[in-house]
CSV table of C-alpha atoms in Angstrom, one decimal:
chain,number,residue,atom,x,y,z
A,1,MET,CA,83.7,105.1,96.3
A,2,LYS,CA,83.2,108.5,94.8
A,3,ASP,CA,85.0,111.7,96.0
A,4,TYR,CA,81.7,113.4,97.1
A,5,GLN,CA,80.8,110.4,99.2
A,6,LYS,CA,84.2,110.5,100.9
A,7,ILE,CA,83.7,114.2,101.6
A,8,LEU,CA,80.4,113.5,103.2
A,9,LEU,CA,81.9,110.8,105.4
A,10,TYR,CA,84.9,112.9,106.4
A,11,LEU,CA,82.7,115.9,107.3
A,12,TYR,CA,80.1,113.8,109.1
A,13,PRO,CA,81.7,114.2,112.6
A,14,LYS,CA,81.7,118.0,112.1
A,15,MET,CA,78.1,118.1,110.8
A,16,GLY,CA,76.6,119.2,114.1
A,17,ARG,CA,79.0,122.1,114.5
A,18,LEU,CA,78.6,123.1,110.8
A,19,ILE,CA,74.8,123.2,111.2
A,20,ARG,CA,75.0,125.3,114.4
A,21,SER,CA,77.5,127.6,112.9
A,22,ALA,CA,75.4,128.2,109.8
A,23,GLY,CA,72.4,129.1,111.9
A,24,GLU,CA,74.4,131.4,114.2
A,25,ILE,CA,76.0,133.2,111.3
A,26,ALA,CA,72.6,133.6,109.6
A,27,SER,CA,71.2,135.1,112.9
A,28,ALA,CA,74.1,137.4,113.3
A,29,ARG,CA,73.8,138.6,109.7
A,30,ALA,CA,70.1,139.3,110.3
A,31,ILE,CA,70.8,141.3,113.4
A,32,ALA,CA,73.6,143.3,111.9
A,33,SER,CA,71.9,143.8,108.6
A,34,GLY,CA,72.3,147.6,108.6
A,35,GLY,CA,75.6,147.9,106.9
A,36,GLU,CA,77.2,148.9,103.6
A,37,ILE,CA,75.6,146.2,101.6
A,38,SER,CA,72.0,146.4,100.2
A,39,THR,CA,69.1,144.8,102.1
A,40,GLU,CA,68.5,142.6,99.1
A,41,ARG,CA,72.1,141.3,99.1
A,42,CYS,CA,72.0,140.8,102.9
A,43,ILE,CA,68.8,138.7,102.5
A,44,GLU,CA,70.4,136.6,99.7
A,45,ARG,CA,73.4,135.8,102.0
A,46,ILE,CA,71.1,134.9,104.9
A,47,LEU,CA,69.0,132.7,102.6
A,48,ALA,CA,72.1,131.0,101.3
A,49,LEU,CA,73.2,130.2,104.9
A,50,ILE,CA,69.8,128.9,105.8
A,51,GLY,CA,69.9,126.8,102.6
A,52,PHE,CA,73.3,125.4,103.6
A,53,LYS,CA,72.0,124.6,107.1
A,54,ASN,CA,68.9,122.8,105.7
A,55,ALA,CA,71.1,120.8,103.2
A,56,LEU,CA,73.4,119.7,106.0
A,57,LEU,CA,70.4,118.7,108.2
A,58,TYR,CA,69.1,116.6,105.3
A,59,VAL,CA,72.4,115.0,104.7
A,60,SER,CA,72.9,114.3,108.4
A,61,GLU,CA,69.5,112.5,108.5
A,62,GLU,CA,70.2,110.5,105.4
A,63,MET,CA,73.6,109.4,106.6
A,64,GLU,CA,72.0,108.2,109.9
A,65,ILE,CA,69.7,106.0,107.7
A,66,ILE,CA,72.7,104.7,105.8
A,67,PHE,CA,74.6,104.0,109.0
A,68,SER,CA,71.7,102.1,110.5
A,69,ALA,CA,71.9,99.7,107.5
A,70,LEU,CA,75.5,98.7,108.4
A,71,GLY,CA,76.5,95.9,110.8
A,72,ARG,CA,78.5,96.6,113.9
A,73,GLU,CA,81.8,95.5,112.4
A,74,GLU,CA,81.1,97.7,109.3
A,75,ARG,CA,80.4,100.7,111.5
A,76,TYR,CA,83.7,100.0,113.3
A,77,LEU,CA,85.6,100.0,110.0
A,78,LEU,CA,83.8,103.2,109.0
A,79,GLU,CA,84.6,104.8,112.3
A,80,TYR,CA,88.2,103.7,112.1
A,81,LYS,CA,88.8,104.9,108.5
A,82,TYR,CA,86.7,108.1,108.2
A,83,PHE,CA,85.8,109.4,111.7
A,84,ARG,CA,88.5,108.3,114.1
A,85,ARG,CA,86.6,109.6,117.1
A,86,LYS,CA,88.7,108.2,119.9
A,87,SER,CA,85.7,108.2,122.3
A,88,ARG,CA,83.7,106.0,120.0
A,89,LEU,CA,86.7,103.7,119.2
A,90,GLU,CA,87.5,103.3,122.9
A,91,GLY,CA,83.9,103.2,124.1
A,92,GLU,CA,81.3,101.7,121.8
A,93,PHE,CA,83.8,99.6,119.9
A,94,ALA,CA,86.3,98.8,122.6
A,95,ASP,CA,85.4,95.1,122.5
A,96,ILE,CA,86.0,94.6,118.8
A,97,LYS,CA,89.3,93.0,117.9
A,98,MET,CA,90.2,92.6,114.2
A,99,ALA,CA,91.5,89.0,113.9
A,100,CYS,CA,92.7,89.5,110.4
A,101,SER,CA,95.7,90.3,108.3
A,102,GLU,CA,96.3,93.7,106.7
A,103,ARG,CA,95.2,92.3,103.4
A,104,THR,CA,91.9,91.1,104.8
A,105,TYR,CA,91.4,94.5,106.4
A,106,PHE,CA,91.7,96.3,103.1
A,107,ARG,CA,89.4,93.8,101.4
A,108,ARG,CA,86.8,94.5,104.1
A,109,GLN,CA,87.2,98.2,103.6
A,110,ALA,CA,86.7,97.7,99.8
A,111,ARG,CA,83.5,95.7,100.5
A,112,LEU,CA,82.3,98.4,102.9
A,113,ALA,CA,83.0,101.1,100.2
A,114,ALA,CA,81.0,99.2,97.7
A,115,LYS,CA,78.1,98.8,100.2
A,116,LEU,CA,78.2,102.4,101.2
A,117,ASN,CA,78.1,103.5,97.5
A,118,ALA,CA,75.0,101.4,97.0
A,119,LEU,CA,73.4,102.8,100.1
A,120,PHE,CA,74.2,106.4,99.0
A,121,MET,CA,72.5,105.7,95.7
A,122,ARG,CA,69.5,104.0,97.3
A,123,GLU,CA,69.0,107.1,99.5
A,124,GLY,CA,69.2,109.4,96.5
A,125,LEU,CA,72.6,110.9,97.4
A,126,THR,CA,74.0,110.8,93.9
A,127,GLU,CA,76.8,112.9,92.4
A,128,GLN,CA,74.3,115.0,90.6
A,129,TRP,CA,72.3,115.6,93.8
A,130,PHE,CA,75.6,116.6,95.6
A,131,ALA,CA,76.6,119.0,92.8
A,132,ARG,CA,73.1,120.6,92.9
A,133,THR,CA,72.6,120.7,96.6
A,134,LEU,CA,76.0,121.2,98.3
A,135,GLY,CA,78.4,121.9,95.4
A,136,GLU,CA,77.6,125.6,95.3
A,137,TYR,CA,78.8,126.2,98.9
A,138,PRO,CA,82.4,127.3,99.2
A,139,TYR,CA,83.2,125.2,102.3
A,140,ILE,CA,82.1,122.0,100.6
A,141,ARG,CA,83.8,123.0,97.3
A,142,GLN,CA,87.1,123.6,99.0
A,143,ALA,CA,86.9,120.3,100.9
A,144,LEU,CA,86.3,118.5,97.6
A,145,GLU,CA,89.1,120.3,95.9
A,146,LYS,CA,91.4,119.5,98.8
A,147,LEU,CA,90.5,115.8,98.6
A,148,ARG,CA,91.1,115.7,94.9
A,149,GLU,CA,94.5,117.6,95.1
A,150,ALA,CA,96.0,116.3,98.3
A,151,GLY,CA,94.2,112.9,98.7
A,152,GLU,CA,92.5,111.3,101.6
A,153,TYR,CA,95.5,111.8,103.9
A,154,SER,CA,94.9,115.6,103.9
A,155,PHE,CA,91.8,114.7,106.1
A,156,THR,CA,93.2,111.8,108.1
A,157,ASP,CA,96.6,113.2,109.1
A,158,LYS,CA,95.1,115.8,111.5
A,159,ARG,CA,92.8,113.4,113.3
A,160,ALA,CA,93.7,111.3,116.3
A,161,ARG,CA,95.8,108.4,115.4
A,162,CYS,CA,95.2,105.0,116.8
A,163,SER,CA,95.9,101.5,115.6
A,164,LEU,CA,93.4,98.7,115.0
A,165,ALA,CA,92.8,96.6,118.1
A,166,ARG,CA,94.1,93.2,117.1
A,167,GLU,CA,93.4,90.0,118.8
A,168,GLY,CA,96.2,89.1,121.1
A,169,ALA,CA,97.7,92.6,121.0
A,170,LYS,CA,98.6,94.2,124.3
A,171,ARG,CA,96.5,97.1,125.5
A,172,GLY,CA,98.3,100.3,126.4
A,173,ALA,CA,101.6,99.2,125.0
């Protein structure tokens, strides 16, 4: 799986907030446009924010299409590795128990990564598209640099930690 795909997956749970924030900042800049910067520069900044918001909306819709092509167990593995939303893991996927060894788990994650890569390509979310569409925005660039420098754990360490529900494991222990 490519780094840009990992970034899109790690940022997906925050996508709604990012979209709202970009819209709110664009509105605030438009309202407070009478400042020390020129009108032209102010408009450029507002258009950049609107472009960022539109790009995120597009990515969000495309990722929903990608996720709909996954099976329930694959969505669980995706949720567990990239999103770690406790409410989803304990709600929607509470009944899933991974009756497998650690080695099998990593094999399944590798298969999921290959399938996601193919789905990203099918939807046109290529590395060139990413560089053209989202690569110019500082937030995305910084996240990509952080991933490349510090690795995936720089994103996963701050999220809620939970273990895989294993068949036969005691709940709440």
